[in-house]
Coordinates of C-alpha atoms in Angstrom, one line a residue:
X1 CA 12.1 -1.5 26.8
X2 CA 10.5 1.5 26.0
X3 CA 7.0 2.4 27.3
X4 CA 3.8 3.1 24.9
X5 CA 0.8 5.2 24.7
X6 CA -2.1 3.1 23.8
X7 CA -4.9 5.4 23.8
X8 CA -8.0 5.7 21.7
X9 CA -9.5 9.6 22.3
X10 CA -13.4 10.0 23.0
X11 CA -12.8 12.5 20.1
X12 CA -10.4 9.7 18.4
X13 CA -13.6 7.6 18.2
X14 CA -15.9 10.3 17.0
X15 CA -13.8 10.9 14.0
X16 CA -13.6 7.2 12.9
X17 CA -17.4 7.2 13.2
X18 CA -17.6 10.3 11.1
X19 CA -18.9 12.7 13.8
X20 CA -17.2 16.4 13.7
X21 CA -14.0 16.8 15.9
X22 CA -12.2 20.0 17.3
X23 CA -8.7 20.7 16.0
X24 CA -6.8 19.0 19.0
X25 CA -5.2 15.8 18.5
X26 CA -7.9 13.1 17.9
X27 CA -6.2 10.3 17.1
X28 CA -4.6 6.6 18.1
X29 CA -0.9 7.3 18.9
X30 CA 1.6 4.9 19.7
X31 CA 5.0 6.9 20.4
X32 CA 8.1 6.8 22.6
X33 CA 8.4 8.9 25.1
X34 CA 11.6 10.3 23.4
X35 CA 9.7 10.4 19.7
X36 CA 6.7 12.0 18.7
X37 CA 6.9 13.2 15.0
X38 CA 9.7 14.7 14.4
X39 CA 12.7 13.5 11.5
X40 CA 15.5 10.7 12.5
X41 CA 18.8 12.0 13.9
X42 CA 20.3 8.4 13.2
X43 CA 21.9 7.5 10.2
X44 CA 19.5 6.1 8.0
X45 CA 20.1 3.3 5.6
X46 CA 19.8 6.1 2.8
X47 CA 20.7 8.9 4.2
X48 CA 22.8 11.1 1.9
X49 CA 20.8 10.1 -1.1
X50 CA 18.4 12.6 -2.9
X51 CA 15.5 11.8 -5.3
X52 CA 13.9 14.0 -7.5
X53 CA 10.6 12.4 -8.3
X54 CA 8.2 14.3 -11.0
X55 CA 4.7 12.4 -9.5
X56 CA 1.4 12.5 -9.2
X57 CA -1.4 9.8 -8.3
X58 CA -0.1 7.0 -6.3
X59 CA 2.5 4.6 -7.8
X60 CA 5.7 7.1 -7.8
X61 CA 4.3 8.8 -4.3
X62 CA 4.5 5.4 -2.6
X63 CA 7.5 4.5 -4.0
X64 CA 9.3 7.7 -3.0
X65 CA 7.5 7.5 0.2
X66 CA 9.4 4.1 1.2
X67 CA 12.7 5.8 0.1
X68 CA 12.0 8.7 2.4
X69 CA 11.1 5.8 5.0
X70 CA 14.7 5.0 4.8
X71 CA 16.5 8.1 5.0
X72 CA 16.6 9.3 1.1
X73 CA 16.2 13.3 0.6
X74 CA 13.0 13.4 -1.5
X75 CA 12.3 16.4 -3.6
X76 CA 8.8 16.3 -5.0
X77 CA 8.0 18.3 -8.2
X78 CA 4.3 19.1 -8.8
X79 CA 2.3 21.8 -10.3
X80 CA 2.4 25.5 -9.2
X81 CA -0.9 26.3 -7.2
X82 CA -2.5 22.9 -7.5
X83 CA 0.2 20.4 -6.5
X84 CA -0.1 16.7 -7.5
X85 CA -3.7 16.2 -8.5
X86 CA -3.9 13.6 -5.4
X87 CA -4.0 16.4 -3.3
X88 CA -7.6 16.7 -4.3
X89 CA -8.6 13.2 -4.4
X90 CA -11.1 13.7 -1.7
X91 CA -10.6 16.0 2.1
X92 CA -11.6 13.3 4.2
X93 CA -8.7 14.7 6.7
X94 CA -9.8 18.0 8.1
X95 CA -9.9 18.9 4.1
X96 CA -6.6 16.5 3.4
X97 CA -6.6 14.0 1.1
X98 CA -6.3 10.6 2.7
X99 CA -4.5 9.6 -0.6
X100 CA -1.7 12.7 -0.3
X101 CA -1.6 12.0 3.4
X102 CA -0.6 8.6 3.3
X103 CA 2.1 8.8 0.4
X104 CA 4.1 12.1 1.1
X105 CA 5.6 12.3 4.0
X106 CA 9.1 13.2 4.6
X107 CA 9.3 15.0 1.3
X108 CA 10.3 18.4 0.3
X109 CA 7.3 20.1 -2.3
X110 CA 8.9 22.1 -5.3
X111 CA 6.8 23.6 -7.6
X112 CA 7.2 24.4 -10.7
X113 CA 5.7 24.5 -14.1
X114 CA 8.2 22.4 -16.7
X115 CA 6.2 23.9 -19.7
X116 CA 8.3 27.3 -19.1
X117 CA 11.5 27.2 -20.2
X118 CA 13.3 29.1 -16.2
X119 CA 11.4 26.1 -14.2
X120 CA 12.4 23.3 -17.1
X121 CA 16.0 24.3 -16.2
X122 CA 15.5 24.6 -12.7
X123 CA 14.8 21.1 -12.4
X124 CA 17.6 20.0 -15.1
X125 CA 20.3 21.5 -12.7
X126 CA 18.7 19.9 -9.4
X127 CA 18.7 16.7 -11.1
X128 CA 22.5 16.8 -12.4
X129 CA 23.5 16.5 -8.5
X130 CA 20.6 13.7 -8.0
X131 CA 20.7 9.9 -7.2
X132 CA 17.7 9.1 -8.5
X133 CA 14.9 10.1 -10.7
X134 CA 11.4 8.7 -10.4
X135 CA 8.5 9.8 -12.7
X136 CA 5.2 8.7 -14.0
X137 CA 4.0 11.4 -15.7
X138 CA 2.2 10.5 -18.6
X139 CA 3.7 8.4 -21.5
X140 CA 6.3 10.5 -23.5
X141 CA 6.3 13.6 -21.2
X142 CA 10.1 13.5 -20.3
X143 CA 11.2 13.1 -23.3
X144 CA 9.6 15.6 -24.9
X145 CA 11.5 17.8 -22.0
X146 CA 14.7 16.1 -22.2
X147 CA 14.4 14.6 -18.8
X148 CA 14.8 11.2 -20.6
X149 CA 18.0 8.6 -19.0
X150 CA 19.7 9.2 -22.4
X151 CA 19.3 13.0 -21.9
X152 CA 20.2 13.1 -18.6
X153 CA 22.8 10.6 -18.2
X154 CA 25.8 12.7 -20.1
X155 CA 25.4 15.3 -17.6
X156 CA 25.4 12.6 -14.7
X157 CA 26.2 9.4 -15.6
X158 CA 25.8 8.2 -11.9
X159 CA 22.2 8.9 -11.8
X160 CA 19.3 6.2 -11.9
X161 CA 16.2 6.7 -13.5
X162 CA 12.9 5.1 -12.6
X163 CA 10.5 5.3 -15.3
X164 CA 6.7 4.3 -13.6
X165 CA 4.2 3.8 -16.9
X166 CA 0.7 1.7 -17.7
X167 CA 2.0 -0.3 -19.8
X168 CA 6.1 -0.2 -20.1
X169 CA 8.1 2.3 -22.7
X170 CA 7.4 -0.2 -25.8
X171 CA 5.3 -2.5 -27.4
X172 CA 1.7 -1.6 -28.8
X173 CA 0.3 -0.3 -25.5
X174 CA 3.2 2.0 -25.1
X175 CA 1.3 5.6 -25.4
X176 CA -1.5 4.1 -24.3
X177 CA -3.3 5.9 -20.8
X178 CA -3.2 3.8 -17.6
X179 CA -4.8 4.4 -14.5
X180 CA -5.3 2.0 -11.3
X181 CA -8.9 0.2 -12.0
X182 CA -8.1 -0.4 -15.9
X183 CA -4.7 -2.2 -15.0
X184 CA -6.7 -4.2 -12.4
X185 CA -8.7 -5.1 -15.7
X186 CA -6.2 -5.8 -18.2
X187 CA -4.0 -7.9 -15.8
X188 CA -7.1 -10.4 -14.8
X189 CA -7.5 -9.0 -11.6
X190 CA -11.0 -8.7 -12.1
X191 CA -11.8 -11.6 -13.5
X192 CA -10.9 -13.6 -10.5
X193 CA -12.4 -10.8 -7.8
X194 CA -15.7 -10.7 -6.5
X195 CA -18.7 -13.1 -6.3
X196 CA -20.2 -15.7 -9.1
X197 CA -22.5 -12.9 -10.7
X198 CA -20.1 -10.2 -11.1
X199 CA -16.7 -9.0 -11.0
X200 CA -15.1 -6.8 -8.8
X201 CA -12.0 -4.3 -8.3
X202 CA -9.8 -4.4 -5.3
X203 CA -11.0 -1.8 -2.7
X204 CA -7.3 -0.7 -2.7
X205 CA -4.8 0.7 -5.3
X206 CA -3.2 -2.9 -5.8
X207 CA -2.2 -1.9 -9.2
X208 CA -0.1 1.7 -7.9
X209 CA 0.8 0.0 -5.2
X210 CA 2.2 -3.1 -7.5
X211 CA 4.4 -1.0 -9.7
X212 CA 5.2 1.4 -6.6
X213 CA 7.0 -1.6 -4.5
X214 CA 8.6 -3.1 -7.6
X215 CA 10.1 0.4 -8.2
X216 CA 11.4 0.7 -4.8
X217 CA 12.8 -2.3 -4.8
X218 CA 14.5 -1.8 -8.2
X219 CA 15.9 1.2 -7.4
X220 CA 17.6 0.2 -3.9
X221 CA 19.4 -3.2 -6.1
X222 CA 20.6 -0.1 -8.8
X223 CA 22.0 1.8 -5.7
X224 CA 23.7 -1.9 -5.1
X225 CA 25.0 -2.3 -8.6
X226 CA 25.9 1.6 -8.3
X227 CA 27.8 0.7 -5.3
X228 CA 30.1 -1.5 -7.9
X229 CA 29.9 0.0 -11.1
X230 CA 30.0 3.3 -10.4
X231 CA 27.5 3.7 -13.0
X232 CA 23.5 5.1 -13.3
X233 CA 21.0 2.6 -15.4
X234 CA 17.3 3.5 -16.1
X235 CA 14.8 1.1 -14.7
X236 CA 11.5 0.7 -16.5
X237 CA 8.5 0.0 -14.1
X238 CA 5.2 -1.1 -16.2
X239 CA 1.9 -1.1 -14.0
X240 CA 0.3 -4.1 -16.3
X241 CA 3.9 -6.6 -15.8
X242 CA 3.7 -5.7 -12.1
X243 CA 0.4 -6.8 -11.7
X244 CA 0.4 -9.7 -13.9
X245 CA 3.4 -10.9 -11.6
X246 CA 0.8 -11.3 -8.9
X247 CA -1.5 -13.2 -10.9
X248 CA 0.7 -16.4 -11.6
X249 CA -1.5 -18.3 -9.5
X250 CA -4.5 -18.0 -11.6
X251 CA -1.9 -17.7 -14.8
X252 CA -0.8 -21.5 -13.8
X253 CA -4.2 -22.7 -12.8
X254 CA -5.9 -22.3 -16.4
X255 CA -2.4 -23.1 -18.5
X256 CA -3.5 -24.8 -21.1
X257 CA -7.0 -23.5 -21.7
X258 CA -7.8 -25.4 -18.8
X259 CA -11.3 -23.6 -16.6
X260 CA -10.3 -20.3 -15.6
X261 CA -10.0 -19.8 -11.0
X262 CA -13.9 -19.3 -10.1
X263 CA -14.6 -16.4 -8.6
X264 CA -16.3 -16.7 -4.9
X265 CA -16.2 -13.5 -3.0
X266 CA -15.2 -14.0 0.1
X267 CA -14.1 -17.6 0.2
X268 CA -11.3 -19.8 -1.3
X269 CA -11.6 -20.6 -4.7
X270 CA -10.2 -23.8 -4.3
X271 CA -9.7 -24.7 -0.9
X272 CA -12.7 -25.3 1.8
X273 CA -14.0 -24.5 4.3
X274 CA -12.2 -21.2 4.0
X275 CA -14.0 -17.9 4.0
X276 CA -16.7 -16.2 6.1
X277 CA -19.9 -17.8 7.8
X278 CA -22.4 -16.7 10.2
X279 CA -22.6 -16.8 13.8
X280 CA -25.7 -15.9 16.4
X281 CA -26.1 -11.7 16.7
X282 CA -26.0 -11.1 12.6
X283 CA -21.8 -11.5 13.2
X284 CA -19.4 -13.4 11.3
X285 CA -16.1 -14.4 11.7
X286 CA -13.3 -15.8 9.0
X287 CA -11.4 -19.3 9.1
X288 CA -9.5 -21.6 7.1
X289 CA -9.0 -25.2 6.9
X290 CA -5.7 -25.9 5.3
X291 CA -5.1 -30.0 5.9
X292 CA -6.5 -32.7 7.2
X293 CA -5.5 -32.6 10.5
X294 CA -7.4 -29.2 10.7
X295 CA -10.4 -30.6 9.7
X296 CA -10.6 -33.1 12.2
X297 CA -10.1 -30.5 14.3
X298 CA -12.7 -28.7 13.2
X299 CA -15.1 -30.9 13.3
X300 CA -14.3 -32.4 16.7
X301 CA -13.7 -29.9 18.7
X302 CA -14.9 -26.5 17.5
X303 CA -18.3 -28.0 15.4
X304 CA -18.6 -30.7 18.5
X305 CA -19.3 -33.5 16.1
X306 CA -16.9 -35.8 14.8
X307 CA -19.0 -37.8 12.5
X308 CA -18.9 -34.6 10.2
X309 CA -15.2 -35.6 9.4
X310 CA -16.1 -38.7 7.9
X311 CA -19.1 -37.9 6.1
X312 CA -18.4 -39.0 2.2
X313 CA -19.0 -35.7 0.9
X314 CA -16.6 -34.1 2.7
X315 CA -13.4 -36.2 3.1
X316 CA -10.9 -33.9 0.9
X317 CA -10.6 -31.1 0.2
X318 CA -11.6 -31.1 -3.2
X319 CA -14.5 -33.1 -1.9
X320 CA -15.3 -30.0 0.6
X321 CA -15.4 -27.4 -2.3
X322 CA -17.5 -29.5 -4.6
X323 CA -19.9 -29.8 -1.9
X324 CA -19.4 -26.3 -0.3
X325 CA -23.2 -25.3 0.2
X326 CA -24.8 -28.2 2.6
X327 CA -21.1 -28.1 4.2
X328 CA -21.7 -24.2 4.8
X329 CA -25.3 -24.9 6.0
X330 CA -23.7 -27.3 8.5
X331 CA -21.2 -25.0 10.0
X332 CA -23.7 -21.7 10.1
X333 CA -26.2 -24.1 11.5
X334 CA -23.3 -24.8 14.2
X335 CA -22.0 -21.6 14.5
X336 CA -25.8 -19.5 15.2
X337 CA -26.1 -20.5 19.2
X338 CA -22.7 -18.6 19.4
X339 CA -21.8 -15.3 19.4
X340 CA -19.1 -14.4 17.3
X341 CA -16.3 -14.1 19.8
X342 CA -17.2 -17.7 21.4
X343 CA -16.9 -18.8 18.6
X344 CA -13.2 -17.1 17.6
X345 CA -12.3 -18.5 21.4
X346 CA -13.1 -22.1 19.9
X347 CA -11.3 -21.7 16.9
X348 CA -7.9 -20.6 18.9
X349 CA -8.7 -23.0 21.2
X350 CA -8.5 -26.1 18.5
X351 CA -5.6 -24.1 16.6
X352 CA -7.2 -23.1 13.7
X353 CA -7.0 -20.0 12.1
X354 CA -9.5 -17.6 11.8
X355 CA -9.8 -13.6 12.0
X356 CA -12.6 -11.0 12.7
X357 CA -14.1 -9.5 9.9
X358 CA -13.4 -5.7 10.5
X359 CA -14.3 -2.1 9.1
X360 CA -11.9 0.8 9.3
X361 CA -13.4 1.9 12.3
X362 CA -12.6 -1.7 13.5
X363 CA -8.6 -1.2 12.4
X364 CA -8.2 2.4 13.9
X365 CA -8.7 0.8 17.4
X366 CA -7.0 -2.9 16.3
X367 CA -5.2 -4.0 19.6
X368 CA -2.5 -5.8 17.9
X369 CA -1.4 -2.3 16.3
X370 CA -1.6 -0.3 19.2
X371 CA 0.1 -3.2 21.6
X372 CA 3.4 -3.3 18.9
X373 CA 3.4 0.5 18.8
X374 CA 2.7 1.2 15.6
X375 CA 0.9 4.6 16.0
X376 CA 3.3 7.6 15.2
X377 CA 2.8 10.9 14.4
X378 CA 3.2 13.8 11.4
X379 CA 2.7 17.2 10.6
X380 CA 0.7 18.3 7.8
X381 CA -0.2 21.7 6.7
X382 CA -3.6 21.0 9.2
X383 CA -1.7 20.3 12.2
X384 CA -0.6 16.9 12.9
X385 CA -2.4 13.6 12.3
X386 CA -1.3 9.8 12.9
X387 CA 1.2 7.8 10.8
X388 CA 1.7 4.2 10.9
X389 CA 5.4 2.9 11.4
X390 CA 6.7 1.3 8.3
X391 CA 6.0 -2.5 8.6
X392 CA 9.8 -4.0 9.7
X393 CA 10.4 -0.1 12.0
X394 CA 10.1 -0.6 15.9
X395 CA 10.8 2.6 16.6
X396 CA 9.9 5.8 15.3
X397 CA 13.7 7.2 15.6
X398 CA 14.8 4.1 12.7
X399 CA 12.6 6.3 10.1
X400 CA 11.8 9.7 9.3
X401 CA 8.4 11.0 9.9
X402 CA 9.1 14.4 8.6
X403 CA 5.8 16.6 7.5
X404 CA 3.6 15.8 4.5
X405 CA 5.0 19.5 2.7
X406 CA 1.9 22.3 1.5
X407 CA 2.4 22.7 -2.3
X408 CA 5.8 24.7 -3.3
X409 CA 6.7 24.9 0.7
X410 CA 10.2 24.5 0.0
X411 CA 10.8 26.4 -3.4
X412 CA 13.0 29.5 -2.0
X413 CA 15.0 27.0 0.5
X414 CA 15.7 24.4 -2.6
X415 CA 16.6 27.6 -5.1
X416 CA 19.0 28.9 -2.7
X417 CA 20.7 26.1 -2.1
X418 CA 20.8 25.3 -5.8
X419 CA 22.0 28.2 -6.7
X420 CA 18.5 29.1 -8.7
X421 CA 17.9 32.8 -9.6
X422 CA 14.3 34.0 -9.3
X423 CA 12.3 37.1 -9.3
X424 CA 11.0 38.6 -6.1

């Protein structure tokens, strides 16, 4: 078994309470001994297969990200001087953006501007010897270029196109604009986030990161199907569908014009107790009752009073969330002559689940994450910065961690080896 770092800097904890840092390394690092940041030697599941993605934003990034993850050559087209337009996001990382940072690794940065004719064929004969083709550029864009799957696929009938849009490549929102937070909207999302008197967004990029996995996951069964036909397809991604996957829950719940899911911040909508409450201190910690049997257990031997359990107004579930606010005066009532951590000790203790209710700042120094090695490094055009291992990758030699590229980095390395003629 190999050994890990587990160390939290004094300038590591500065930095994730906003205080200035030097430029040395400042962060939480899990590595190998053997491993530090450097690109896979082993044979990758997809080593030997190169992407060309023409991105920007999130949803193509992350998915090419995951296929770099897993060995695939990735060859990022953005704009000449300015890059991706998620490169200026915000320069939260020693003037990085935290958006960039966490969804281009491992990828090479060509850039060019496919308004000019020279660059427009650049990437046309760079593609022709490509696997794969992701882009979400905005609706219509590559087909105005001739970068469409029907334009492409004489030349290389092999090759898979991924096609990453709001809305899907037909249908009356076809040309319409997407971005994350109006996707949230139109799939529902909203409508079921956040408390009583207002809705709310996810604090994330659910709806890139949606229609980023499905993408991914798409294009790895084409390499399958590829693997037997011999043959390219084009796969098209909508943002809206892959969100709207996610909400068959609430879909199901108001079939039929039945009451749409409440919304409840932080707690269950339909199952209680579930959700936050209050403990001594101004803490709080998170638990859920899922049965019965939990209940009981509950009430016995974490609230220390059995009687609870059998108290007509809370003897089902849907009895509990009917009656959710004396039942949540009850528990906080319970809960305030403990500190939060007695009161996560009971809750382990009777086997019910519960979890701290953390900040960022919380996360950097998680011990779970740092005790299963999950702290890697990259290189950036800053100097290097910490990575988290790709959830299912023990060990940092199973992925590659190659740099996060400056913009263009790799334009006279990728011409030359392409056989692309430019002026000096």
């Amino acid at each position: 078994m190999r050994t890990r770092a587990s160390l939290l800097t004094r300038q590591a904890t500065a930095l994730a309470h906003g205080q200035p840092r030097h430029h040395t390394r400042l962060y939480p690092v899990q590595q190998s001994p053997t491993q530090h940041h450097f690109s896979s030697s082993k044979k990758l599941p997809l080593s030997g297969i190169t992407v060309v993605s023409l991105e920007q934003a999130i949803a193509a990034p992350f998915c090419t990200r995951q296929l770099a993850d897993q060995g695939a050559r990735v060859i990022k087209v953005e704009r000449p001087d300015v890059g991706d337009f998620a490169r200026n996001y915000d320069a939260r990382v020693d003037g990085l953006s935290s958006h960039f940072l966490w969804t281009n690794r491992a990828k090479e940065s060509l850039a060019l501007d496919l308004k000019k004719p020279r660059d427009l064929a650049a990437v046309k004969k760079i593609i022709r010897s490509a696997d794969v083709l992701v882009q979400n550029l905005v609706p219509g864009a590559t087909g105005r270029m001739g970068l469409s799957y029907e334009d492409l696929r004489g030349a290389n009938p092999r090759l898979i196109v991924c096609d990453i849009s709001g809305y899907g490549s037909y249908g009356p929102y076809r040309d319409k604009k997407a971005y994350d937070l109006l996707i949230q909207s139109e799939a529902g999302f909203v409508s079921v986030t956040g408390g009583p008197g207002e809705p709310s967004k996810a604090g994330i990029s659910i709806a890139d990161i949606a229609s980023g996995m499905y993408a991914y996951t798409n294009i790895l069964t084409a390499l399958i199907e590829r693997g037997q036909t011999g043959k390219g397809k084009r796969i098209d991604i909508s943002m809206l569908e892959s969100m709207v996957e996610w909400m068959n829950f609430p879909l199901y719940y108001s079939i039929n014009n039945q009451p749409l899911v409440p919304r409840t911040g932080l707690t269950h909508a339909t199952v209680y107790p579930y959700g936050p409450f209050d403990t001594a201190g101004g803490e709080s910690v998170m638990f859920g009752v899922q049965n019965e049997r939990e209940w009981l257990l509950l009430c016995r031997d974490v609230l220390g009073d059995e009687s609870i359990a059998t108290d007509e107004r809370f003897i089902s579930n849907s009895l509990r969330s009917q009656n959710r606010e004396p039942l949540r005066a009850i528990i906080c009532e319970k809960f305030s002559v403990h500190s939060a951590s007695e009161v996560l000790e009971k809750l382990d203790a009777a086997g019910i689940a519960n979890a701290k209710v953390n900040d960022m700042h919380d996360v950097w120094k998680h011990p779970q994450l740092q005790a299963r090695g999950r702290w890697a490094e990259v290189d950036t055009p800053i100097g290097t910065v910490p990575t988290l291992l790709p959830p299912g990758i023990d060990e940092p030699s199973h992925t590659r961690l190659d740099a996060v590229p400056a913009v263009g980095q790799h334009n006279d390395s990728l011409f030359a080896e392409f056989g692309i003629e430019r002026d000096k």
